[in-house]
Amino acid sequence: ENNVRAATSDTSWGATGAELENIARATFNREEYPLVMGIVWERLSARKWRNVYKSLDLLKYLCLHGSQRCYDEAKDALPHIQALQGFRYVDSAGKDEGRNVRERAKQLAELLGDPELMEEERQKSKALKAKIGGGASAGVSSDDYRYGSGPASRSYGE
């Protein structure tokens, strides 16, 4: 539960690959699954753009790497995800932070709306995981990116 809250927090950094993998593993546990998904849906309904943005990222990760129930539940919630394509959030400096949420929602909705594309993405993810060693700590970490403004020289998703 704490991992999910941390992964979808309002901070400017994202979850590590190992944290995402641990959350995905938890979705295979009957007791942990409802806790994980409950927080994901709670955060997707938040007003703060980073909570929503990170929740969309986490939900995509869970659809690709978590239990089949994650995908099934997300697909059932497709209208909610599509509604996020209209998400609006302008910060105090006038920057439209909602555009990142809108783009992520669009990408996830396309994936959920096309079972063949979803399966293709799952297979690509499995192949990449096998290629880089399969461990949760292997590969690129989302620590390399920042969500929104911050001292990083790159922005995730841009």
XYZ file of N, CA and C in Angstrom:
474
model
N 0.828 -1.192 0.000
C 0.000 0.000 0.000
C 0.872 1.256 0.000
N 1.900 1.272 0.840
C 2.801 2.424 0.887
C 3.545 2.600 -0.430
N 3.911 1.481 -1.071
C 4.595 1.560 -2.361
C 3.716 2.215 -3.415
N 2.437 1.885 -3.408
C 1.514 2.453 -4.391
C 1.331 3.940 -4.127
N 1.179 4.308 -2.873
C 1.044 5.733 -2.540
C 2.300 6.507 -2.938
N 3.467 5.925 -2.694
C 4.722 6.583 -3.068
C 4.842 6.705 -4.586
N 4.452 5.661 -5.302
C 4.559 5.658 -6.762
C 3.606 6.648 -7.417
N 2.540 7.020 -6.720
C 1.545 7.937 -7.281
C 1.487 9.250 -6.500
N 2.562 9.568 -5.825
C 2.595 10.767 -4.978
C 2.681 12.042 -5.813
N 2.584 13.167 -5.151
C 2.638 14.475 -5.803
C 4.064 15.023 -5.849
N 5.054 14.168 -5.724
C 6.448 14.599 -5.792
C 6.904 14.646 -7.245
N 8.019 15.307 -7.493
C 8.484 15.481 -8.867
C 9.316 14.317 -9.386
N 9.454 13.248 -8.620
C 10.188 12.083 -9.123
C 9.258 10.886 -9.161
N 9.599 9.947 -10.021
C 8.756 8.768 -10.200
C 9.270 7.568 -9.443
N 8.532 6.497 -9.553
C 8.896 5.235 -8.905
C 10.049 4.582 -9.654
N 10.847 3.826 -8.935
C 11.929 3.074 -9.566
C 11.348 1.845 -10.248
N 12.131 1.255 -11.125
C 11.714 0.015 -11.769
C 11.442 -1.077 -10.753
N 12.266 -1.151 -9.722
C 12.078 -2.166 -8.676
C 10.769 -1.935 -7.928
N 10.437 -0.680 -7.650
C 9.175 -0.376 -6.960
C 7.975 -0.757 -7.825
N 8.049 -0.432 -9.111
C 6.964 -0.799 -10.018
C 6.803 -2.312 -10.092
N 7.915 -3.014 -10.146
C 7.877 -4.475 -10.204
C 7.253 -5.057 -8.939
N 7.594 -4.506 -7.787
C 7.006 -4.975 -6.524
C 5.495 -4.754 -6.495
N 5.065 -3.615 -7.000
C 3.628 -3.324 -7.045
C 2.934 -4.297 -8.000
N 3.545 -4.532 -9.159
C 2.964 -5.477 -10.121
C 2.858 -6.869 -9.510
N 3.884 -7.288 -8.785
C 3.860 -8.598 -8.129
C 2.723 -8.681 -7.109
N 2.472 -7.576 -6.422
C 1.414 -7.557 -5.402
C 0.036 -7.802 -6.012
N -0.137 -7.479 -7.298
C -1.452 -7.675 -7.922
C -1.794 -9.152 -8.123
N -0.818 -10.027 -7.967
C -1.074 -11.459 -8.073
C -1.515 -12.049 -6.731
N -1.448 -11.240 -5.676
C -1.841 -11.669 -4.336
C -3.293 -11.261 -4.092
N -4.102 -12.226 -3.694
C -5.538 -11.986 -3.516
C -5.841 -10.884 -2.508
N -5.065 -10.796 -1.435
C -5.318 -9.773 -0.413
C -4.776 -8.403 -0.825
N -3.668 -8.385 -1.538
C -3.037 -7.114 -1.892
C -3.659 -6.454 -3.116
N -4.197 -7.258 -4.014
C -4.757 -6.714 -5.251
C -5.763 -5.584 -5.002
N -6.793 -5.792 -4.162
C -7.764 -4.707 -3.971
C -7.157 -3.458 -3.332
N -6.133 -3.630 -2.514
C -5.468 -2.466 -1.918
C -4.752 -1.657 -2.994
N -4.007 -2.365 -3.845
C -3.265 -1.698 -4.923
C -4.227 -0.952 -5.836
N -5.219 -1.660 -6.338
C -6.121 -1.047 -7.310
C -6.998 0.032 -6.676
N -7.352 -0.132 -5.421
C -8.125 0.899 -4.733
C -7.387 2.227 -4.696
N -6.092 2.160 -4.425
C -5.288 3.388 -4.384
C -5.128 3.965 -5.786
N -4.932 3.098 -6.776
C -4.805 3.578 -8.159
C -6.052 4.363 -8.554
N -7.230 3.808 -8.280
C -8.470 4.499 -8.664
C -8.676 5.770 -7.847
N -8.295 5.727 -6.589
C -8.389 6.925 -5.745
C -7.516 8.036 -6.325
N -6.291 7.700 -6.693
C -5.355 8.698 -7.220
C -5.759 9.180 -8.614
N -6.402 8.316 -9.393
C -6.869 8.748 -10.715
C -7.993 9.769 -10.603
N -8.617 9.839 -9.448
C -9.691 10.809 -9.224
C -9.198 12.063 -8.511
N -7.899 12.147 -8.276
C -7.330 13.286 -7.550
C -7.386 14.555 -8.398
N -7.220 15.672 -7.746
C -7.185 16.957 -8.447
C -5.768 17.344 -8.860
N -4.782 16.827 -8.158
C -3.390 17.178 -8.456
C -2.913 16.389 -9.670
N -2.381 17.107 -10.643
C -2.043 16.484 -11.912
C -0.990 15.395 -11.778
N -0.023 15.557 -10.880
C 1.019 14.530 -10.758
C 0.454 13.210 -10.242
N -0.488 13.277 -9.304
C -1.134 12.052 -8.813
C -1.809 11.308 -9.967
N -2.532 12.046 -10.775
C -3.264 11.444 -11.886
C -2.287 10.916 -12.935
N -1.301 11.718 -13.278
C -0.308 11.338 -14.289
C 0.431 10.065 -13.876
N 0.911 10.043 -12.655
C 1.652 8.874 -12.172
C 0.746 7.655 -12.048
N -0.514 7.868 -11.718
C -1.459 6.753 -11.632
C -1.715 6.150 -13.006
N -1.804 6.994 -14.019
C -1.957 6.485 -15.383
C -0.733 5.670 -15.789
N 0.452 6.172 -15.458
C 1.684 5.427 -15.749
C 1.699 4.089 -15.021
N 1.333 4.116 -13.746
C 1.317 2.884 -12.963
C 0.276 1.913 -13.514
N -0.889 2.409 -13.866
C -1.932 1.539 -14.398
C -1.477 0.881 -15.700
N -0.813 1.636 -16.546
C -0.278 1.047 -17.782
C 0.728 -0.048 -17.438
N 1.612 0.232 -16.502
C 2.610 -0.759 -16.096
C 1.922 -2.016 -15.564
N 0.894 -1.829 -14.758
C 0.173 -2.973 -14.196
C -0.555 -3.764 -15.278
N -1.080 -3.082 -16.278
C -1.734 -3.787 -17.383
C -0.730 -4.641 -18.155
N 0.493 -4.167 -18.256
C 1.528 -4.891 -18.995
C 2.220 -5.957 -18.163
N 2.384 -5.714 -16.853
C 3.209 -6.595 -16.021
C 2.478 -7.213 -14.836
N 1.312 -6.710 -14.513
C 0.576 -7.215 -13.358
C -0.340 -8.359 -13.735
N -1.226 -8.699 -12.823
C -2.161 -9.797 -13.075
C -3.155 -9.399 -14.166
N -3.760 -10.386 -14.773
C -4.760 -10.161 -15.824
C -5.913 -9.310 -15.298
N -6.190 -9.420 -14.003
C -7.281 -8.634 -13.406
C -7.037 -7.136 -13.545
N -5.774 -6.706 -13.529
C -5.471 -5.275 -13.698
C -5.965 -4.795 -15.053
N -5.628 -5.559 -16.081
C -6.064 -5.211 -17.434
C -7.587 -5.240 -17.533
N -8.199 -6.301 -17.004
C -9.658 -6.426 -17.074
C -10.353 -5.263 -16.374
N -9.855 -4.899 -15.208
C -10.460 -3.799 -14.447
C -10.252 -2.463 -15.158
N -9.056 -2.267 -15.702
C -8.774 -1.029 -16.430
C -9.642 -0.934 -17.682
N -9.810 -2.048 -18.365
C -10.642 -2.053 -19.569
C -12.089 -1.713 -19.219
N -12.573 -2.240 -18.102
C -13.930 -1.918 -17.646
C -14.064 -0.433 -17.304
N -12.961 0.178 -16.901
C -12.960 1.594 -16.515
C -12.548 2.502 -17.675
N -12.548 1.969 -18.883
C -12.124 2.752 -20.046
C -12.844 4.098 -20.157
N -14.158 4.186 -19.905
C -14.807 5.505 -19.978
C -14.184 6.529 -19.013
N -13.800 6.081 -17.822
C -13.155 6.985 -16.856
C -11.797 7.450 -17.390
N -11.044 6.540 -17.971
C -9.725 6.879 -18.513
C -9.883 7.812 -19.712
N -10.869 7.540 -20.553
C -11.127 8.423 -21.689
C -11.526 9.819 -21.220
N -12.267 9.900 -20.136
C -12.671 11.205 -19.601
C -11.460 12.028 -19.183
N -10.384 11.352 -18.785
C -9.166 12.065 -18.388
C -8.475 12.730 -19.579
N -8.898 12.414 -20.787
C -8.360 13.094 -21.964
C -8.800 14.557 -21.995
N -9.727 14.907 -21.121
C -10.166 16.289 -20.988
C -9.657 16.946 -19.716
N -8.706 16.300 -19.035
C -8.181 16.794 -17.758
C -7.564 18.182 -17.938
N -7.883 19.075 -17.025
C -7.350 20.447 -17.074
C -6.652 20.774 -15.763
N -5.445 21.311 -15.893
C -4.729 21.809 -14.720
C -3.698 22.813 -15.210
N -3.856 24.041 -14.792
C -2.904 25.098 -15.125
C -2.286 25.563 -13.824
N -0.952 25.540 -13.767
C -0.282 25.923 -12.521
C -0.280 27.437 -12.342
N 0.260 27.889 -11.223
C 0.239 29.316 -10.883
C 1.033 30.168 -11.866
N 1.947 29.546 -12.602
C 2.728 30.274 -13.600
C 2.044 30.258 -14.967
N 0.881 29.627 -15.046
C 0.146 29.570 -16.298
C 0.510 28.393 -17.195
N 1.325 27.474 -16.703
C 1.729 26.311 -17.501
C 0.625 25.253 -17.467
N 0.278 24.746 -18.636
C -0.760 23.718 -18.747
C -0.158 22.353 -18.428
N -0.221 21.961 -17.169
C 0.293 20.653 -16.744
C -0.690 19.547 -17.104
N -1.917 19.910 -17.386
C -2.925 18.927 -17.745
C -2.651 18.226 -19.061
N -1.856 18.843 -19.926
C -1.588 18.225 -21.227
C -0.871 16.894 -21.082
N 0.000 16.777 -20.076
C 0.695 15.509 -19.843
C -0.297 14.415 -19.458
N -1.260 14.759 -18.620
C -2.296 13.804 -18.218
C -3.146 13.429 -19.428
N -3.541 14.422 -20.214
C -4.370 14.148 -21.389
C -3.673 13.186 -22.348
N -2.383 13.402 -22.565
C -1.625 12.541 -23.476
C -1.501 11.123 -22.928
N -1.206 10.997 -21.639
C -1.093 9.659 -21.027
C -2.439 8.932 -21.071
N -3.515 9.656 -20.802
C -4.846 9.048 -20.838
C -5.171 8.571 -22.250
N -4.816 9.362 -23.230
C -5.048 8.984 -24.629
C -4.279 7.708 -24.970
N -3.009 7.653 -24.589
C -2.185 6.476 -24.875
C -2.749 5.226 -24.203
N -3.125 5.349 -22.938
C -3.655 4.199 -22.211
C -5.005 3.771 -22.783
N -5.851 4.727 -23.136
C -7.156 4.400 -23.721
C -6.981 3.649 -25.042
N -6.022 4.074 -25.851
C -5.756 3.380 -27.116
C -5.307 1.947 -26.856
N -4.459 1.779 -25.876
C -3.958 0.450 -25.526
C -5.088 -0.446 -25.015
N -5.909 0.096 -24.139
C -7.015 -0.683 -23.569
C -8.102 -0.984 -24.600
N -8.244 -0.110 -25.575
C -9.268 -0.289 -26.594
C -8.875 -1.243 -27.709
N -7.632 -1.697 -27.709
C -7.133 -2.569 -28.771
C -6.435 -3.777 -28.152
N -7.169 -4.880 -27.951
C -6.579 -6.063 -27.306
C -5.332 -6.593 -28.022
N -5.308 -6.495 -29.352
C -4.134 -6.963 -30.095
C -2.917 -6.094 -29.791
N -3.127 -4.785 -29.738
C -2.037 -3.876 -29.399
C -1.552 -4.133 -27.978
N -2.482 -4.371 -27.059
C -2.109 -4.662 -25.673
C -1.249 -5.919 -25.615
N -1.657 -6.957 -26.307
C -0.883 -8.203 -26.298
C 0.495 -7.993 -26.923
N 0.547 -7.211 -27.982
C 1.827 -6.897 -28.625
C 2.750 -6.165 -27.650
N 2.206 -5.191 -26.926
C 3.002 -4.438 -25.950
C 3.456 -5.333 -24.798
N 2.593 -6.241 -24.374
C 2.976 -7.189 -23.319
C 4.145 -8.049 -23.772
N 4.064 -8.538 -25.004
C 5.137 -9.385 -25.526
C 6.443 -8.597 -25.653
N 6.365 -7.359 -26.109
C 7.563 -6.510 -26.193
C 8.170 -6.306 -24.809
N 7.314 -6.059 -23.828
C 7.791 -5.844 -22.458
C 8.463 -7.093 -21.913
N 7.861 -8.257 -22.164
C 8.454 -9.516 -21.705
C 9.797 -9.757 -22.372
N 9.867 -9.501 -23.676
C 11.117 -9.708 -24.408
C 12.205 -8.768 -23.900
N 11.848 -7.517 -23.668
C 12.822 -6.555 -23.156
C 13.297 -6.954 -21.771
N 12.372 -7.387 -20.941
C 12.715 -7.811 -19.588
C 13.683 -8.995 -19.627
N 13.413 -9.953 -20.505
C 14.291 -11.120 -20.642
C 15.663 -10.707 -21.170
N 15.669 -9.775 -22.101
C 16.920 -9.315 -22.714
C 17.825 -8.609 -21.710
N 17.234 -7.829 -20.812
C 18.055 -7.060 -19.869
C 18.275 -7.787 -18.553
N 17.864 -9.017 -18.492
C 18.163 -9.803 -17.306
C 16.971 -10.176 -16.474
N 15.830 -9.592 -16.743
C 14.615 -10.012 -16.066
C 14.451 -9.549 -14.641
N 15.491 -9.006 -14.020
C 15.372 -8.571 -12.634
C 14.707 -7.230 -12.526
N 14.059 -7.004 -11.401
C 13.366 -5.732 -11.193
C 14.341 -4.573 -11.135
N 15.583 -4.857 -10.773
C 16.542 -3.771 -10.645
C 17.318 -3.536 -11.929
N 17.074 -4.362 -12.948
C 17.799 -4.203 -14.199
C 17.131 -3.150 -15.062
N 17.906 -2.567 -15.967
C 17.346 -1.668 -16.959
C 17.243 -0.235 -16.504
N 16.465 0.511 -17.251
C 16.298 1.931 -17.011
C 15.326 2.142 -15.868
N 15.661 3.014 -14.987
C 14.795 3.336 -13.858
C 14.091 4.646 -14.126
N 12.877 4.764 -13.638
C 12.173 6.027 -13.798
C 12.771 7.102 -12.905
N 13.770 6.740 -12.100
C 14.489 7.744 -11.310
C 15.205 8.728 -12.225
N 15.453 8.320 -13.476
C 16.172 9.165 -14.412
C 15.316 10.315 -14.928
N 14.048 10.335 -14.571
C 13.131 11.330 -15.095
C 12.443 12.082 -13.966
N 11.963 13.253 -14.292
C 11.222 14.064 -13.329
C 9.847 14.357 -13.902
N 8.871 14.421 -13.032
C 7.520 14.766 -13.429
C 7.319 16.246 -13.165
N 7.151 17.007 -14.215
C 6.892 18.431 -14.044
C 8.161 19.209 -13.792
N 8.006 20.353 -13.155
C 9.150 21.224 -12.937
C 10.061 20.656 -11.869
N 11.300 20.979 -11.975
C 12.285 20.479 -11.025
C 13.671 20.653 -11.594
N 14.678 20.226 -10.862
C 16.046 20.467 -11.281
C 16.529 19.571 -12.412
N 15.754 18.554 -12.806
C 16.210 17.642 -13.852
C 16.270 18.367 -15.192
N 17.182 17.935 -16.033
C 17.323 18.570 -17.331
C 16.362 17.980 -18.356
N 15.694 16.866 -18.013
C 14.745 16.260 -18.935
C 13.403 16.107 -18.239
N 12.374 16.040 -19.035
C 11.039 15.795 -18.494
C 10.523 14.494 -19.044
N 9.899 13.712 -18.210
C 9.316 12.441 -18.613
C 8.144 12.701 -19.531
N 8.115 11.991 -20.639
C 6.971 12.071 -21.528
C 7.003 13.229 -22.500
N 8.074 13.941 -22.543
C 8.130 15.061 -23.478
C 9.227 14.846 -24.486
